[in-house]
Tab-separated table of C-alpha atoms and ligand atoms in Angstrom:
chain	number	residue	atom	x	y	z
A	1	MET	CA	215.446	-6.063	59.949
A	2	SER	CA	218.476	-6.207	57.724
A	3	ASN	CA	217.071	-6.339	54.217
A	4	ALA	CA	213.898	-4.336	54.782
A	5	LYS	CA	213.114	-1.985	51.934
A	6	PRO	CA	212.816	1.690	52.875
A	7	ARG	CA	209.271	2.630	53.801
A	8	THR	CA	207.367	5.353	52.043
A	9	ASP	CA	208.028	8.834	53.301
A	10	GLU	CA	204.529	9.816	54.213
A	11	GLN	CA	204.465	7.125	56.881
A	12	HIS	CA	207.277	8.879	58.691
A	13	THR	CA	206.701	12.509	58.014
A	14	SER	CA	203.001	13.045	58.659
A	15	THR	CA	202.543	15.134	61.772
A	16	ASN	CA	200.199	14.825	64.655
A	17	THR	CA	197.619	17.226	63.333
A	18	GLY	CA	194.081	15.909	63.542
A	19	THR	CA	191.832	12.953	63.900
A	20	THR	CA	190.522	10.468	61.373
A	21	THR	CA	186.850	9.683	60.931
A	22	ALA	CA	187.347	6.662	63.215
A	23	GLY	CA	188.495	9.017	65.982
A	24	GLU	CA	192.161	8.145	65.732
A	25	THR	CA	194.778	10.853	65.946
A	26	ASP	CA	196.726	11.374	62.758
A	27	GLU	CA	199.969	10.132	64.238
A	28	ALA	CA	203.023	9.030	62.260
A	29	VAL	CA	204.009	5.395	62.551
A	30	ARG	CA	207.573	4.865	63.744
A	31	GLU	CA	209.493	1.853	62.588
A	32	GLU	CA	211.016	1.210	66.024
A	33	TRP	CA	207.519	0.640	67.470
A	34	THR	CA	207.173	-2.526	65.432
A	35	ASP	CA	210.766	-3.723	65.518
A	36	TYR	CA	210.091	-6.232	68.263
A	37	ARG	CA	213.200	-8.041	69.544
A	38	PHE	CA	212.875	-11.399	71.250
A	39	GLU	CA	214.994	-14.332	72.283
A	40	GLY	CA	214.819	-17.512	70.250
A	41	GLU	CA	213.940	-18.159	66.655
A	42	ALA	CA	211.343	-16.509	64.435
A	43	LYS	CA	208.959	-19.180	63.187
A	44	LEU	CA	207.416	-16.834	60.639
A	45	SER	CA	209.009	-13.712	59.287
A	46	VAL	CA	206.926	-11.181	57.377
A	47	GLU	CA	208.623	-8.440	55.327
A	48	ASP	CA	206.991	-5.497	53.588
A	49	LEU	CA	203.680	-7.220	53.154
A	50	ASP	CA	200.991	-5.391	51.200
A	51	VAL	CA	197.558	-6.755	50.393
A	52	TYR	CA	195.072	-5.178	47.995
A	53	TYR	CA	191.478	-6.135	47.272
A	54	GLY	CA	191.062	-4.307	43.983
A	55	ASP	CA	191.697	-0.648	44.902
A	56	ASP	CA	191.322	-1.270	48.628
A	57	HIS	CA	194.752	-1.299	50.268
A	58	ALA	CA	194.016	-3.669	53.172
A	59	LEU	CA	197.534	-4.128	54.547
A	60	GLU	CA	200.275	-1.580	54.194
A	61	SER	CA	203.917	-2.601	54.309
A	62	VAL	CA	203.702	-4.853	57.352
A	63	SER	CA	206.957	-6.320	58.676
A	64	MET	CA	206.763	-8.589	61.688
A	65	ASP	CA	208.638	-11.614	63.056
A	66	ILE	CA	206.643	-14.194	64.982
A	67	PRO	CA	208.546	-16.100	67.693
A	68	GLU	CA	208.189	-19.861	67.873
A	69	GLU	CA	206.348	-21.697	70.659
A	70	SER	CA	204.518	-18.689	72.025
A	71	VAL	CA	201.207	-16.897	71.627
A	72	THR	CA	201.076	-13.778	69.466
A	73	ALA	CA	197.858	-11.751	69.678
A	74	LEU	CA	196.648	-9.541	66.836
A	75	ILE	CA	194.314	-6.755	67.897
A	76	GLY	CA	192.780	-3.697	66.265
A	77	PRO	CA	189.445	-2.232	65.172
A	78	SER	CA	187.159	-3.923	62.669
A	79	GLY	CA	188.397	-3.733	59.096
A	80	CYS	CA	192.047	-2.974	59.945
A	81	GLY	CA	193.297	-6.133	58.241
A	82	LYS	CA	193.790	-8.699	61.018
A	83	SER	CA	192.077	-11.575	59.202
A	84	THR	CA	193.769	-10.564	55.970
A	85	TYR	CA	197.146	-10.694	57.706
A	86	LEU	CA	196.414	-14.047	59.320
A	87	ARG	CA	195.395	-15.541	55.981
A	88	CYS	CA	198.687	-14.420	54.440
A	89	LEU	CA	200.556	-16.714	56.828
A	90	ASN	CA	199.329	-19.885	55.141
A	91	ARG	CA	198.409	-18.401	51.768
A	92	MET	CA	194.705	-18.713	52.421
A	93	ASN	CA	194.270	-15.388	50.572
A	94	ASP	CA	195.141	-17.295	47.389
A	95	ARG	CA	191.551	-18.530	47.521
A	96	ILE	CA	190.177	-14.975	47.327
A	97	ALA	CA	190.216	-13.966	43.668
A	98	ALA	CA	190.321	-10.215	44.387
A	99	ALA	CA	193.247	-10.436	46.814
A	100	GLU	CA	196.677	-9.397	45.595
A	101	VAL	CA	199.563	-10.084	47.966
A	102	ASP	CA	202.950	-8.447	47.628
A	103	GLY	CA	205.898	-9.002	49.954
A	104	SER	CA	207.635	-11.841	51.687
A	105	VAL	CA	206.656	-14.408	54.307
A	106	THR	CA	209.220	-16.976	55.369
A	107	PHE	CA	208.364	-20.030	57.406
A	108	ASP	CA	211.392	-21.608	59.098
A	109	GLY	CA	213.432	-19.493	56.699
A	110	ASP	CA	211.715	-20.689	53.512
A	111	GLU	CA	209.754	-18.255	51.346
A	112	ILE	CA	206.116	-19.342	51.123
A	113	TYR	CA	205.332	-16.847	48.335
A	114	GLN	CA	207.296	-18.542	45.585
A	115	ASP	CA	206.377	-20.872	42.772
A	116	GLY	CA	206.304	-24.542	43.554
A	117	VAL	CA	205.218	-24.280	47.208
A	118	ASN	CA	202.909	-27.190	48.042
A	119	LEU	CA	199.890	-25.385	49.503
A	120	VAL	CA	198.314	-28.525	50.953
A	121	GLU	CA	201.529	-29.241	52.839
A	122	LEU	CA	201.882	-25.592	53.888
A	123	ARG	CA	198.344	-25.510	55.323
A	124	LYS	CA	198.987	-28.762	57.143
A	125	ARG	CA	202.054	-27.231	58.818
A	126	VAL	CA	200.318	-23.878	59.351
A	127	GLY	CA	196.802	-24.878	60.414
A	128	MET	CA	193.831	-22.586	60.929
A	129	VAL	CA	190.846	-22.351	63.272
A	130	PHE	CA	188.061	-19.999	62.243
A	131	GLN	CA	185.729	-17.671	64.135
A	132	SER	CA	182.631	-19.839	63.798
A	133	PRO	CA	183.079	-23.496	64.622
A	134	ASN	CA	182.840	-25.346	61.306
A	135	PRO	CA	182.985	-29.091	61.952
A	136	PHE	CA	182.215	-31.362	59.016
A	137	PRO	CA	178.702	-32.902	59.153
A	138	LYS	CA	180.268	-36.240	60.031
A	139	SER	CA	180.977	-38.162	63.201
A	140	ILE	CA	183.320	-36.739	65.816
A	141	ARG	CA	185.776	-39.505	64.942
A	142	ASP	CA	185.656	-38.781	61.205
A	143	ASN	CA	186.240	-35.082	61.809
A	144	ILE	CA	189.578	-35.968	63.393
A	145	THR	CA	190.685	-38.639	60.930
A	146	TYR	CA	189.652	-36.801	57.762
A	147	GLY	CA	192.792	-34.635	57.458
A	148	PRO	CA	195.366	-37.313	58.310
A	149	ARG	CA	193.691	-39.695	55.828
A	150	LYS	CA	193.727	-37.018	53.139
A	151	HIS	CA	197.422	-36.416	53.753
A	152	GLY	CA	198.112	-40.162	53.711
A	153	ASP	CA	199.273	-40.139	57.332
A	154	LEU	CA	196.782	-42.863	58.232
A	155	ASP	CA	197.617	-45.661	55.901
A	156	SER	CA	194.615	-46.457	53.758
A	157	GLY	CA	196.287	-48.757	51.237
A	158	VAL	CA	195.078	-52.244	50.277
A	159	LEU	CA	197.464	-53.988	52.651
A	160	ALA	CA	196.288	-51.876	55.565
A	161	LYS	CA	192.676	-52.704	54.706
A	162	LEU	CA	193.503	-56.418	54.618
A	163	LEU	CA	195.296	-56.187	57.937
A	164	GLY	CA	192.499	-54.026	59.282
A	165	THR	CA	193.251	-53.573	62.920
A	166	ALA	CA	196.581	-51.798	62.616
A	167	THR	CA	195.024	-48.777	60.932
A	168	THR	CA	192.013	-48.801	63.226
A	169	GLU	CA	194.244	-48.787	66.284
A	170	LYS	CA	196.348	-46.012	64.839
A	171	ALA	CA	193.225	-43.998	64.049
A	172	ASP	CA	191.761	-44.616	67.508
A	173	ALA	CA	194.985	-43.483	69.150
A	174	LEU	CA	195.066	-40.353	67.004
A	175	VAL	CA	191.429	-39.540	67.781
A	176	GLU	CA	191.988	-39.916	71.513
A	177	GLN	CA	195.231	-37.955	71.562
A	178	SER	CA	193.879	-35.072	69.477
A	179	LEU	CA	190.722	-34.816	71.600
A	180	ARG	CA	192.748	-34.951	74.804
A	181	ASN	CA	195.054	-32.201	73.553
A	182	ALA	CA	192.027	-30.090	72.738
A	183	ALA	CA	190.555	-30.705	76.224
A	184	LEU	CA	187.478	-32.413	74.780
A	185	TRP	CA	188.103	-36.140	75.328
A	186	ASP	CA	186.360	-36.436	78.691
A	187	GLU	CA	183.174	-34.937	77.290
A	188	VAL	CA	182.944	-36.973	74.093
A	189	GLN	CA	184.748	-40.272	74.598
A	190	ASP	CA	181.451	-42.186	74.764
A	191	ARG	CA	179.956	-40.573	71.680
A	192	LEU	CA	182.693	-40.611	69.061
A	193	ASP	CA	180.280	-41.863	66.405
A	194	ASP	CA	177.720	-39.135	67.019
A	195	ASN	CA	177.426	-36.362	64.473
A	196	ALA	CA	179.730	-33.467	65.373
A	197	LEU	CA	176.911	-30.991	64.736
A	198	GLU	CA	175.159	-32.322	67.851
A	199	LEU	CA	177.911	-30.855	70.044
A	200	SER	CA	177.562	-27.465	71.761
A	201	GLY	CA	179.243	-24.456	70.138
A	202	GLY	CA	182.150	-24.527	72.587
A	203	GLN	CA	182.597	-28.263	72.084
A	204	GLN	CA	182.450	-27.818	68.321
A	205	GLN	CA	185.203	-25.211	68.492
A	206	ARG	CA	187.396	-27.514	70.575
A	207	LEU	CA	186.680	-30.254	68.026
A	208	CYS	CA	187.886	-27.902	65.289
A	209	ILE	CA	191.052	-27.312	67.295
A	210	ALA	CA	191.431	-31.099	67.737
A	211	ARG	CA	190.926	-31.528	63.990
A	212	CYS	CA	193.657	-28.971	63.370
A	213	LEU	CA	196.023	-30.684	65.848
A	214	ALA	CA	195.420	-34.088	64.230
A	215	THR	CA	197.336	-33.081	61.106
A	216	ASP	CA	200.367	-32.316	63.284
A	217	PRO	CA	200.811	-28.596	62.530
A	218	GLU	CA	203.662	-26.420	63.756
A	219	VAL	CA	201.756	-23.149	63.673
A	220	ILE	CA	198.091	-22.648	64.571
A	221	LEU	CA	196.330	-19.549	63.281
A	222	MET	CA	193.137	-18.657	65.127
A	223	ASP	CA	190.731	-15.948	63.983
A	224	GLU	CA	188.648	-14.867	66.996
A	225	PRO	CA	188.284	-18.496	68.086
A	226	ALA	CA	186.159	-17.689	71.142
A	227	SER	CA	184.045	-14.781	69.941
A	228	ALA	CA	180.948	-16.935	69.423
A	229	LEU	CA	181.230	-18.679	72.796
A	230	ASP	CA	179.912	-18.099	76.308
A	231	PRO	CA	182.306	-17.147	79.146
A	232	ILE	CA	182.838	-20.718	80.342
A	233	ALA	CA	183.565	-22.096	76.883
A	234	THR	CA	185.769	-19.059	76.233
A	235	SER	CA	187.755	-19.705	79.347
A	236	ARG	CA	188.323	-23.322	78.274
A	237	ILE	CA	189.612	-22.177	74.886
A	238	GLU	CA	191.892	-19.645	76.577
A	239	ASP	CA	193.368	-22.311	78.865
A	240	LEU	CA	193.842	-24.525	75.864
A	241	ILE	CA	195.677	-21.825	73.895
A	242	ALA	CA	198.070	-21.324	76.801
A	243	ASP	CA	198.786	-25.077	76.864
A	244	LEU	CA	199.241	-25.257	73.105
A	245	ALA	CA	201.970	-22.615	73.180
A	246	GLU	CA	204.281	-25.125	74.859
A	247	ASP	CA	204.484	-27.104	71.633
A	248	TYR	CA	203.086	-24.868	68.905
A	249	THR	CA	203.403	-21.353	67.584
A	250	VAL	CA	199.987	-19.776	68.040
A	251	VAL	CA	198.816	-16.577	66.331
A	252	VAL	CA	195.411	-15.435	67.512
A	253	VAL	CA	193.149	-12.564	66.457
A	254	THR	CA	190.955	-11.242	69.220
A	255	HIS	CA	188.722	-8.239	69.812
A	256	ASN	CA	188.847	-8.850	73.510
A	257	MET	CA	191.609	-6.833	75.187
A	258	GLN	CA	191.422	-8.775	78.438
A	259	GLN	CA	191.725	-11.978	76.488
A	260	ALA	CA	194.807	-10.719	74.637
A	261	GLN	CA	196.371	-9.854	77.981
A	262	ARG	CA	195.501	-13.220	79.507
A	263	ILE	CA	196.674	-15.470	76.725
A	264	SER	CA	199.437	-13.822	74.725
A	265	ASP	CA	203.162	-13.288	75.115
A	266	GLN	CA	203.366	-10.513	72.527
A	267	THR	CA	200.742	-8.324	70.924
A	268	ALA	CA	200.598	-6.658	67.519
A	269	VAL	CA	198.251	-3.690	67.157
A	270	PHE	CA	196.853	-2.980	63.692
A	271	LEU	CA	194.974	0.244	63.115
A	272	THR	CA	192.883	1.845	60.420
A	273	GLY	CA	194.549	1.777	57.033
A	274	GLY	CA	195.989	-1.691	57.476
A	275	GLN	CA	199.094	-0.546	59.291
A	276	LEU	CA	200.897	-2.450	61.981
A	277	VAL	CA	201.379	0.365	64.481
A	278	GLU	CA	202.991	-1.303	67.478
A	279	TYR	CA	204.292	-4.760	68.291
A	280	ASP	CA	205.866	-5.657	71.613
A	281	ASP	CA	205.569	-7.745	74.750
A	282	THR	CA	201.891	-7.889	75.686
A	283	GLU	CA	202.537	-6.315	79.065
A	284	LYS	CA	204.337	-3.360	77.479
A	285	ILE	CA	201.567	-2.818	74.924
A	286	PHE	CA	198.874	-2.735	77.597
A	287	THR	CA	200.726	-0.766	80.261
A	288	ASP	CA	203.043	1.591	78.433
A	289	PRO	CA	202.503	1.743	74.670
A	290	GLU	CA	204.675	4.079	72.618
A	291	SER	CA	201.926	5.131	70.216
A	292	GLN	CA	199.216	7.555	71.289
A	293	ARG	CA	196.821	5.863	68.855
A	294	VAL	CA	197.502	2.498	70.471
A	295	GLU	CA	196.902	3.968	73.898
A	296	ASP	CA	193.643	5.532	72.708
A	297	TYR	CA	192.588	2.225	71.193
A	298	ILE	CA	193.336	0.041	74.207
A	299	THR	CA	191.687	2.501	76.562
A	300	GLY	CA	188.541	2.417	74.428
A	301	LYS	CA	188.638	5.927	72.960
A	302	PHE	CA	187.858	4.521	69.498
A	303	GLY	CA	187.322	1.245	67.652
B	401	ATP	N1	187.277	-11.034	50.370
B	401	ATP	C1	187.393	-9.705	50.379
B	401	ATP	N2	187.126	-8.983	49.275
B	401	ATP	C2	187.243	-7.624	49.285
B	401	ATP	N3	187.628	-6.908	50.346
B	401	ATP	C3	187.906	-7.568	51.474
B	401	ATP	C4	187.822	-9.006	51.563
B	401	ATP	N4	188.163	-9.373	52.808
B	401	ATP	C5	188.446	-8.240	53.459
B	401	ATP	N5	188.306	-7.146	52.683
B	401	ATP	C6	188.537	-5.745	53.066
B	401	ATP	O1	189.853	-5.636	53.586
B	401	ATP	C7	189.869	-4.828	54.753
B	401	ATP	C8	190.410	-5.645	55.924
B	401	ATP	O2	189.491	-6.705	56.215
B	401	ATP	P1	189.776	-7.821	57.302
B	401	ATP	O3	188.692	-8.813	57.195
B	401	ATP	O4	191.171	-8.302	57.146
B	401	ATP	O5	189.675	-6.957	58.649
B	401	ATP	P2	189.629	-7.437	60.172
B	401	ATP	O6	190.629	-6.594	60.889
B	401	ATP	O7	189.782	-8.899	60.244
B	401	ATP	O8	188.167	-6.985	60.622
B	401	ATP	P3	187.167	-7.664	61.682
B	401	ATP	O9	187.710	-7.302	63.035
B	401	ATP	O10	185.855	-7.007	61.413
B	401	ATP	O11	187.140	-9.152	61.443
B	401	ATP	C9	188.444	-4.334	54.938
B	401	ATP	O12	188.346	-3.064	54.362
B	401	ATP	C10	187.619	-5.340	54.196
B	401	ATP	O13	186.438	-4.755	53.693
B	402	MG	MG1	188.539	-10.431	60.911
């Protein structure tokens, strides 16, 4: 990374002397472990990102480029900053009063942490799916059309109301396409006016993915999207994520190592203290990691 600021010395000079309370060895982080090189463009580029919640230093000088149209997995023990990091990518941390973010995130080369960025537009282009399915208490159809209407993508002007059908057809097409892309259409096509809360958990999560797709994002951030689901629903979400990577840039937090290996192209490992310790091709991370701490983590010695 050309314009990266020098890191603090203690990150590089601490020696391999003991273990932390979490059972991790006290190993120095090496910059080359996170300097992941890939072909193609970086969709998001994160430089020297620090996040504080009051005195709690939740992310420490994280630099990481995320390649477009692929799946990037974020793994690491509870509390290491994965959700915090994910929320930095569409400035969702702005909503948390205690959070202070310092550093740079560029999206297609444009800095998102600068004055004048339209946050509604940013979050439309960088959409998010949360751990617990959170559909609106509205019909399945309205869950899909809500975002596009809010953004003005489904014309709701007087003329459109007078003409009527044009907007309805456009909305119907959007509903069908979004549900198809989220692998839910076949299950719900006859009940589009039913309340979304009547769906199963796995269906609700696919509806949330459909709702995210309906606003035509470029990046989809997912925070443990399958952790509340049974194995069959999980497997459907995993298949869906793999399909989505053909058209979207997907960044997904997971606690499930097998899942990270199944669905992702590259994996970033965060460890205690909010450090990004290693970032590389998923296969390399899980078969031959450089860091002893990463090896201990993926083999279940702590976390
Ligand atoms: N809203 C908040 N206010 C204060 N501290 C927070 C807030 N959110 C997170 N933190 C703290 O920041 C650190 C990182 O939290 P974060 O939620 O990012 O971890 P995580 O890796 O996503 O954990 P998990 O795997 O349990 O979801 C933790 O110490 C946490 O207590
Ligand atoms: Mg989390």
